[in-house]
């Protein structure tokens, strides 16, 4: 039977599924809007839905929000800004010839989240949980690699880009968790929803101003494509809502490690929808992911 403390497990699974759907929708909009235009959709069109989610939560819970304490704001800014930086570095990696290797480095996010969470938030992780994080991460790296890709591990650029991007994503997760747990006097659902609204507001403001300055025509194109953008924004806000609910209940490292099951979803889609065979190397990586996740949720 699930307890409140263990609700982070289904929350994370739902968030990972929502993220897969959002990524698919954003991918279809990348060509007409460009990478930054498609990225801004998750913030610009996700923000109104986050406000709606918060409104429903406040009505149902009866919570009353006040001005958060001063300690809340640095955590919020850390989460929002780190996520933008991480996204930018990830986009650079996508244009790099060593993209696959860089992607493998990106998957060190879970390990780095555990380190940052321990240093900055004092998140406690048992040795078994640390072992689970390492096992699952190794499994994802093995699954992400392609034959011959290991030769590129000696290159400095993909190493730095991948590790720094993963660090930024890790700091983002820790920052948002730090903000959520510093919202006083309300339920964890309200704290998560409130933090999501403010985080998306900051990100929308920054990216919209940037596009107004550097690419105003992209904003015009976004408005023209408002119907598909609206659906992508909804899925983005939906996924983020469940990420934040999970962050409110457990260490960010637990959430980001369980989130590695997204790789399993992607493999399943590739196999059943596109009839792509699964290589023995990928099967070995999937087995490690399953073992790592099983240990994580079982201890």
PDB file of N, CA and C in Angstrom, residues 114-190:
ATOM      1  N   UNK A 114      22.738  13.637  -6.569  1.00  0.00           N
ATOM      2  CA  UNK A 114      22.959  13.078  -5.232  1.00  0.00           C
ATOM      3  C   UNK A 114      24.033  13.868  -4.487  1.00  0.00           C
ATOM      4  N   UNK A 115      25.107  14.213  -5.198  1.00  0.00           N
ATOM      5  CA  UNK A 115      26.205  14.969  -4.569  1.00  0.00           C
ATOM      6  C   UNK A 115      25.739  16.362  -4.166  1.00  0.00           C
ATOM      7  N   UNK A 116      25.101  17.086  -5.109  1.00  0.00           N
ATOM      8  CA  UNK A 116      24.643  18.444  -4.819  1.00  0.00           C
ATOM      9  C   UNK A 116      23.556  18.443  -3.731  1.00  0.00           C
ATOM     10  N   UNK A 117      22.670  17.451  -3.774  1.00  0.00           N
ATOM     11  CA  UNK A 117      21.616  17.382  -2.768  1.00  0.00           C
ATOM     12  C   UNK A 117      22.173  17.171  -1.377  1.00  0.00           C
ATOM     13  N   UNK A 118      23.227  16.358  -1.271  1.00  0.00           N
ATOM     14  CA  UNK A 118      23.873  16.121   0.025  1.00  0.00           C
ATOM     15  C   UNK A 118      24.599  17.376   0.509  1.00  0.00           C
ATOM     16  N   UNK A 119      25.311  18.043  -0.412  1.00  0.00           N
ATOM     17  CA  UNK A 119      26.111  19.215  -0.033  1.00  0.00           C
ATOM     18  C   UNK A 119      25.230  20.403   0.336  1.00  0.00           C
ATOM     19  N   UNK A 120      24.215  20.696  -0.499  1.00  0.00           N
ATOM     20  CA  UNK A 120      23.447  21.931  -0.327  1.00  0.00           C
ATOM     21  C   UNK A 120      22.190  21.769   0.530  1.00  0.00           C
ATOM     22  N   UNK A 121      21.571  20.585   0.498  1.00  0.00           N
ATOM     23  CA  UNK A 121      20.318  20.398   1.227  1.00  0.00           C
ATOM     24  C   UNK A 121      20.437  19.402   2.368  1.00  0.00           C
ATOM     25  N   UNK A 122      21.581  18.717   2.461  1.00  0.00           N
ATOM     26  CA  UNK A 122      21.737  17.712   3.498  1.00  0.00           C
ATOM     27  C   UNK A 122      20.866  16.491   3.268  1.00  0.00           C
ATOM     28  N   UNK A 123      20.468  16.240   1.997  1.00  0.00           N
ATOM     29  CA  UNK A 123      19.668  15.059   1.690  1.00  0.00           C
ATOM     30  C   UNK A 123      20.438  13.805   2.062  1.00  0.00           C
ATOM     31  N   UNK A 124      19.794  12.950   2.839  1.00  0.00           N
ATOM     32  CA  UNK A 124      20.457  11.734   3.293  1.00  0.00           C
ATOM     33  C   UNK A 124      20.173  10.593   2.324  1.00  0.00           C
ATOM     34  N   UNK A 125      21.219   9.932   1.887  1.00  0.00           N
ATOM     35  CA  UNK A 125      21.088   8.758   1.027  1.00  0.00           C
ATOM     36  C   UNK A 125      21.884   7.614   1.642  1.00  0.00           C
ATOM     37  N   UNK A 126      21.237   6.470   1.787  1.00  0.00           N
ATOM     38  CA  UNK A 126      21.944   5.296   2.298  1.00  0.00           C
ATOM     39  C   UNK A 126      22.908   4.788   1.239  1.00  0.00           C
ATOM     40  N   UNK A 127      23.832   3.915   1.671  1.00  0.00           N
ATOM     41  CA  UNK A 127      24.791   3.352   0.722  1.00  0.00           C
ATOM     42  C   UNK A 127      24.092   2.509  -0.338  1.00  0.00           C
ATOM     43  N   UNK A 128      22.989   1.867   0.042  1.00  0.00           N
ATOM     44  CA  UNK A 128      22.245   1.081  -0.933  1.00  0.00           C
ATOM     45  C   UNK A 128      21.627   1.970  -2.014  1.00  0.00           C
ATOM     46  N   UNK A 129      21.114   3.131  -1.609  1.00  0.00           N
ATOM     47  CA  UNK A 129      20.536   4.053  -2.585  1.00  0.00           C
ATOM     48  C   UNK A 129      21.621   4.621  -3.497  1.00  0.00           C
ATOM     49  N   UNK A 130      22.779   4.928  -2.924  1.00  0.00           N
ATOM     50  CA  UNK A 130      23.887   5.416  -3.747  1.00  0.00           C
ATOM     51  C   UNK A 130      24.293   4.353  -4.757  1.00  0.00           C
ATOM     52  N   UNK A 131      24.359   3.095  -4.303  1.00  0.00           N
ATOM     53  CA  UNK A 131      24.696   1.990  -5.203  1.00  0.00           C
ATOM     54  C   UNK A 131      23.651   1.861  -6.309  1.00  0.00           C
ATOM     55  N   UNK A 132      22.383   2.021  -5.953  1.00  0.00           N
ATOM     56  CA  UNK A 132      21.304   1.940  -6.947  1.00  0.00           C
ATOM     57  C   UNK A 132      21.439   3.037  -7.995  1.00  0.00           C
ATOM     58  N   UNK A 133      21.783   4.243  -7.555  1.00  0.00           N
ATOM     59  CA  UNK A 133      21.965   5.372  -8.472  1.00  0.00           C
ATOM     60  C   UNK A 133      23.095   5.081  -9.463  1.00  0.00           C
ATOM     61  N   UNK A 134      24.203   4.562  -8.935  1.00  0.00           N
ATOM     62  CA  UNK A 134      25.359   4.261  -9.789  1.00  0.00           C
ATOM     63  C   UNK A 134      25.012   3.158 -10.796  1.00  0.00           C
ATOM     64  N   UNK A 135      24.353   2.102 -10.337  1.00  0.00           N
ATOM     65  CA  UNK A 135      24.006   0.988 -11.224  1.00  0.00           C
ATOM     66  C   UNK A 135      23.086   1.452 -12.347  1.00  0.00           C
ATOM     67  N   UNK A 136      22.036   2.199 -12.005  1.00  0.00           N
ATOM     68  CA  UNK A 136      21.090   2.669 -13.016  1.00  0.00           C
ATOM     69  C   UNK A 136      21.749   3.616 -14.001  1.00  0.00           C
ATOM     70  N   UNK A 137      22.639   4.485 -13.489  1.00  0.00           N
ATOM     71  CA  UNK A 137      23.332   5.435 -14.366  1.00  0.00           C
ATOM     72  C   UNK A 137      24.240   4.705 -15.353  1.00  0.00           C
ATOM     73  N   UNK A 138      24.984   3.718 -14.867  1.00  0.00           N
ATOM     74  CA  UNK A 138      25.844   2.921 -15.755  1.00  0.00           C
ATOM     75  C   UNK A 138      24.997   2.233 -16.819  1.00  0.00           C
ATOM     76  N   UNK A 139      23.836   1.745 -16.420  1.00  0.00           N
ATOM     77  CA  UNK A 139      22.953   1.099 -17.379  1.00  0.00           C
ATOM     78  C   UNK A 139      22.503   2.040 -18.486  1.00  0.00           C
ATOM     79  N   UNK A 140      22.169   3.275 -18.129  1.00  0.00           N
ATOM     80  CA  UNK A 140      21.744   4.257 -19.133  1.00  0.00           C
ATOM     81  C   UNK A 140      22.900   4.606 -20.065  1.00  0.00           C
ATOM     82  N   UNK A 141      24.094   4.776 -19.500  1.00  0.00           N
ATOM     83  CA  UNK A 141      25.258   5.101 -20.333  1.00  0.00           C
ATOM     84  C   UNK A 141      25.522   3.978 -21.335  1.00  0.00           C
ATOM     85  N   UNK A 142      25.454   2.735 -20.884  1.00  0.00           N
ATOM     86  CA  UNK A 142      25.673   1.593 -21.782  1.00  0.00           C
ATOM     87  C   UNK A 142      24.613   1.569 -22.880  1.00  0.00           C
ATOM     88  N   UNK A 143      23.374   1.845 -22.508  1.00  0.00           N
ATOM     89  CA  UNK A 143      22.286   1.850 -23.490  1.00  0.00           C
ATOM     90  C   UNK A 143      22.454   2.971 -24.496  1.00  0.00           C
ATOM     91  N   UNK A 144      22.966   4.127 -24.042  1.00  0.00           N
ATOM     92  CA  UNK A 144      23.077   5.303 -24.923  1.00  0.00           C
ATOM     93  C   UNK A 144      24.219   5.190 -25.921  1.00  0.00           C
ATOM     94  N   UNK A 145      25.256   4.433 -25.558  1.00  0.00           N
ATOM     95  CA  UNK A 145      26.425   4.351 -26.432  1.00  0.00           C
ATOM     96  C   UNK A 145      26.134   3.543 -27.692  1.00  0.00           C
ATOM     97  N   UNK A 146      26.846   3.874 -28.742  1.00  0.00           N
ATOM     98  CA  UNK A 146      26.744   3.141 -29.999  1.00  0.00           C
ATOM     99  C   UNK A 146      28.115   2.573 -30.353  1.00  0.00           C
ATOM    100  N   UNK A 147      28.179   1.535 -31.165  1.00  0.00           N
ATOM    101  CA  UNK A 147      29.479   0.975 -31.542  1.00  0.00           C
ATOM    102  C   UNK A 147      30.409   2.037 -32.109  1.00  0.00           C
ATOM    103  N   UNK A 148      31.622   2.092 -31.582  1.00  0.00           N
ATOM    104  CA  UNK A 148      32.590   3.082 -32.036  1.00  0.00           C
ATOM    105  C   UNK A 148      32.518   4.391 -31.279  1.00  0.00           C
ATOM    106  N   UNK A 149      31.421   4.612 -30.540  1.00  0.00           N
ATOM    107  CA  UNK A 149      31.267   5.879 -29.833  1.00  0.00           C
ATOM    108  C   UNK A 149      32.244   6.044 -28.692  1.00  0.00           C
ATOM    109  N   UNK A 150      32.695   4.909 -28.140  1.00  0.00           N
ATOM    110  CA  UNK A 150      33.606   5.009 -27.002  1.00  0.00           C
ATOM    111  C   UNK A 150      34.922   5.687 -27.375  1.00  0.00           C
ATOM    112  N   UNK A 151      35.248   5.718 -28.679  1.00  0.00           N
ATOM    113  CA  UNK A 151      36.488   6.364 -29.097  1.00  0.00           C
ATOM    114  C   UNK A 151      36.454   7.863 -28.793  1.00  0.00           C
ATOM    115  N   UNK A 152      35.254   8.430 -28.779  1.00  0.00           N
ATOM    116  CA  UNK A 152      35.128   9.870 -28.584  1.00  0.00           C
ATOM    117  C   UNK A 152      35.232  10.278 -27.121  1.00  0.00           C
ATOM    118  N   UNK A 153      35.309   9.292 -26.207  1.00  0.00           N
ATOM    119  CA  UNK A 153      35.399   9.659 -24.799  1.00  0.00           C
ATOM    120  C   UNK A 153      36.707  10.380 -24.487  1.00  0.00           C
ATOM    121  N   UNK A 154      37.679  10.243 -25.366  1.00  0.00           N
ATOM    122  CA  UNK A 154      38.950  10.927 -25.149  1.00  0.00           C
ATOM    123  C   UNK A 154      38.889  12.394 -25.555  1.00  0.00           C
ATOM    124  N   UNK A 155      37.830  12.782 -26.276  1.00  0.00           N
ATOM    125  CA  UNK A 155      37.729  14.164 -26.717  1.00  0.00           C
ATOM    126  C   UNK A 155      37.303  15.044 -25.551  1.00  0.00           C
ATOM    127  N   UNK A 156      37.918  16.205 -25.442  1.00  0.00           N
ATOM    128  CA  UNK A 156      37.666  17.091 -24.306  1.00  0.00           C
ATOM    129  C   UNK A 156      36.308  17.780 -24.413  1.00  0.00           C
ATOM    130  N   UNK A 157      35.950  18.238 -25.609  1.00  0.00           N
ATOM    131  CA  UNK A 157      34.721  19.022 -25.759  1.00  0.00           C
ATOM    132  C   UNK A 157      33.469  18.272 -25.333  1.00  0.00           C
ATOM    133  N   UNK A 158      33.206  17.051 -25.850  1.00  0.00           N
ATOM    134  CA  UNK A 158      31.995  16.369 -25.411  1.00  0.00           C
ATOM    135  C   UNK A 158      32.004  16.028 -23.934  1.00  0.00           C
ATOM    136  N   UNK A 159      33.186  15.795 -23.389  1.00  0.00           N
ATOM    137  CA  UNK A 159      33.285  15.503 -21.960  1.00  0.00           C
ATOM    138  C   UNK A 159      32.845  16.694 -21.133  1.00  0.00           C
ATOM    139  N   UNK A 160      33.419  17.860 -21.434  1.00  0.00           N
ATOM    140  CA  UNK A 160      33.091  19.075 -20.677  1.00  0.00           C
ATOM    141  C   UNK A 160      31.638  19.469 -20.876  1.00  0.00           C
ATOM    142  N   UNK A 161      31.180  19.478 -22.138  1.00  0.00           N
ATOM    143  CA  UNK A 161      29.809  19.878 -22.428  1.00  0.00           C
ATOM    144  C   UNK A 161      28.812  18.980 -21.720  1.00  0.00           C
ATOM    145  N   UNK A 162      29.015  17.676 -21.820  1.00  0.00           N
ATOM    146  CA  UNK A 162      28.090  16.733 -21.210  1.00  0.00           C
ATOM    147  C   UNK A 162      28.060  16.819 -19.699  1.00  0.00           C
ATOM    148  N   UNK A 163      29.245  16.876 -19.079  1.00  0.00           N
ATOM    149  CA  UNK A 163      29.304  16.912 -17.619  1.00  0.00           C
ATOM    150  C   UNK A 163      28.760  18.221 -17.047  1.00  0.00           C
ATOM    151  N   UNK A 164      29.057  19.343 -17.709  1.00  0.00           N
ATOM    152  CA  UNK A 164      28.554  20.633 -17.234  1.00  0.00           C
ATOM    153  C   UNK A 164      27.043  20.719 -17.419  1.00  0.00           C
ATOM    154  N   UNK A 165      26.533  20.218 -18.549  1.00  0.00           N
ATOM    155  CA  UNK A 165      25.086  20.202 -18.761  1.00  0.00           C
ATOM    156  C   UNK A 165      24.397  19.339 -17.708  1.00  0.00           C
ATOM    157  N   UNK A 166      24.965  18.175 -17.434  1.00  0.00           N
ATOM    158  CA  UNK A 166      24.399  17.299 -16.406  1.00  0.00           C
ATOM    159  C   UNK A 166      24.435  17.981 -15.039  1.00  0.00           C
ATOM    160  N   UNK A 167      25.526  18.697 -14.749  1.00  0.00           N
ATOM    161  CA  UNK A 167      25.629  19.418 -13.487  1.00  0.00           C
ATOM    162  C   UNK A 167      24.558  20.501 -13.384  1.00  0.00           C
ATOM    163  N   UNK A 168      24.294  21.195 -14.507  1.00  0.00           N
ATOM    164  CA  UNK A 168      23.273  22.236 -14.510  1.00  0.00           C
ATOM    165  C   UNK A 168      21.888  21.640 -14.289  1.00  0.00           C
ATOM    166  N   UNK A 169      21.598  20.515 -14.929  1.00  0.00           N
ATOM    167  CA  UNK A 169      20.316  19.852 -14.692  1.00  0.00           C
ATOM    168  C   UNK A 169      20.212  19.397 -13.235  1.00  0.00           C
ATOM    169  N   UNK A 170      21.315  18.903 -12.683  1.00  0.00           N
ATOM    170  CA  UNK A 170      21.320  18.463 -11.288  1.00  0.00           C
ATOM    171  C   UNK A 170      21.069  19.642 -10.348  1.00  0.00           C
ATOM    172  N   UNK A 171      21.741  20.760 -10.602  1.00  0.00           N
ATOM    173  CA  UNK A 171      21.527  21.962  -9.780  1.00  0.00           C
ATOM    174  C   UNK A 171      20.092  22.461  -9.897  1.00  0.00           C
ATOM    175  N   UNK A 172      19.517  22.313 -11.086  1.00  0.00           N
ATOM    176  CA  UNK A 172      18.129  22.722 -11.274  1.00  0.00           C
ATOM    177  C   UNK A 172      17.199  21.905 -10.383  1.00  0.00           C
ATOM    178  N   UNK A 173      17.385  20.591 -10.371  1.00  0.00           N
ATOM    179  CA  UNK A 173      16.549  19.726  -9.538  1.00  0.00           C
ATOM    180  C   UNK A 173      16.706  20.064  -8.064  1.00  0.00           C
ATOM    181  N   UNK A 174      17.951  20.257  -7.637  1.00  0.00           N
ATOM    182  CA  UNK A 174      18.220  20.600  -6.234  1.00  0.00           C
ATOM    183  C   UNK A 174      17.646  21.975  -5.893  1.00  0.00           C
ATOM    184  N   UNK A 175      17.787  22.932  -6.820  1.00  0.00           N
ATOM    185  CA  UNK A 175      17.258  24.271  -6.586  1.00  0.00           C
ATOM    186  C   UNK A 175      15.746  24.269  -6.414  1.00  0.00           C
ATOM    187  N   UNK A 176      15.051  23.568  -7.285  1.00  0.00           N
ATOM    188  CA  UNK A 176      13.591  23.522  -7.178  1.00  0.00           C
ATOM    189  C   UNK A 176      13.151  22.806  -5.908  1.00  0.00           C
ATOM    190  N   UNK A 177      13.852  21.732  -5.545  1.00  0.00           N
ATOM    191  CA  UNK A 177      13.504  21.054  -4.282  1.00  0.00           C
ATOM    192  C   UNK A 177      13.760  21.982  -3.094  1.00  0.00           C
ATOM    193  N   UNK A 178      14.887  22.708  -3.145  1.00  0.00           N
ATOM    194  CA  UNK A 178      15.179  23.651  -2.064  1.00  0.00           C
ATOM    195  C   UNK A 178      14.107  24.712  -1.926  1.00  0.00           C
ATOM    196  N   UNK A 179      13.566  25.184  -3.050  1.00  0.00           N
ATOM    197  CA  UNK A 179      12.491  26.189  -3.008  1.00  0.00           C
ATOM    198  C   UNK A 179      11.217  25.585  -2.431  1.00  0.00           C
ATOM    199  N   UNK A 180      10.856  24.387  -2.887  1.00  0.00           N
ATOM    200  CA  UNK A 180       9.604  23.760  -2.461  1.00  0.00           C
ATOM    201  C   UNK A 180       9.577  23.538  -0.952  1.00  0.00           C
ATOM    202  N   UNK A 181      10.657  23.012  -0.401  1.00  0.00           N
ATOM    203  CA  UNK A 181      10.657  22.693   1.025  1.00  0.00           C
ATOM    204  C   UNK A 181      10.772  23.940   1.902  1.00  0.00           C
ATOM    205  N   UNK A 182      10.942  25.102   1.277  1.00  0.00           N
ATOM    206  CA  UNK A 182      11.000  26.352   2.040  1.00  0.00           C
ATOM    207  C   UNK A 182       9.737  27.198   1.877  1.00  0.00           C
ATOM    208  N   UNK A 183       8.657  26.589   1.382  1.00  0.00           N
ATOM    209  CA  UNK A 183       7.351  27.253   1.366  1.00  0.00           C
ATOM    210  C   UNK A 183       6.630  26.832   2.649  1.00  0.00           C
ATOM    211  N   UNK A 184       6.431  27.744   3.612  1.00  0.00           N
ATOM    212  CA  UNK A 184       5.921  27.347   4.924  1.00  0.00           C
ATOM    213  C   UNK A 184       4.390  27.338   5.012  1.00  0.00           C
ATOM    214  N   UNK A 185       3.888  26.519   5.932  1.00  0.00           N
ATOM    215  CA  UNK A 185       2.491  26.600   6.329  1.00  0.00           C
ATOM    216  C   UNK A 185       1.470  26.054   5.355  1.00  0.00           C
ATOM    217  N   UNK A 186       1.896  25.300   4.345  1.00  0.00           N
ATOM    218  CA  UNK A 186       0.950  24.742   3.376  1.00  0.00           C
ATOM    219  C   UNK A 186       1.295  23.276   3.117  1.00  0.00           C
ATOM    220  N   UNK A 187       0.383  22.579   2.426  1.00  0.00           N
ATOM    221  CA  UNK A 187       0.629  21.188   2.085  1.00  0.00           C
ATOM    222  C   UNK A 187       1.734  21.081   1.045  1.00  0.00           C
ATOM    223  N   UNK A 188       2.292  19.878   0.904  1.00  0.00           N
ATOM    224  CA  UNK A 188       3.362  19.691  -0.071  1.00  0.00           C
ATOM    225  C   UNK A 188       2.846  19.895  -1.492  1.00  0.00           C
ATOM    226  N   UNK A 189       1.568  19.608  -1.727  1.00  0.00           N
ATOM    227  CA  UNK A 189       0.989  19.808  -3.058  1.00  0.00           C
ATOM    228  C   UNK A 189       0.942  21.294  -3.395  1.00  0.00           C
ATOM    229  N   UNK A 190       0.522  22.104  -2.449  1.00  0.00           N
ATOM    230  CA  UNK A 190       0.463  23.556  -2.665  1.00  0.00           C
ATOM    231  C   UNK A 190       1.863  24.126  -2.830  1.00  0.00           C
TER     232      UNK A 190
END
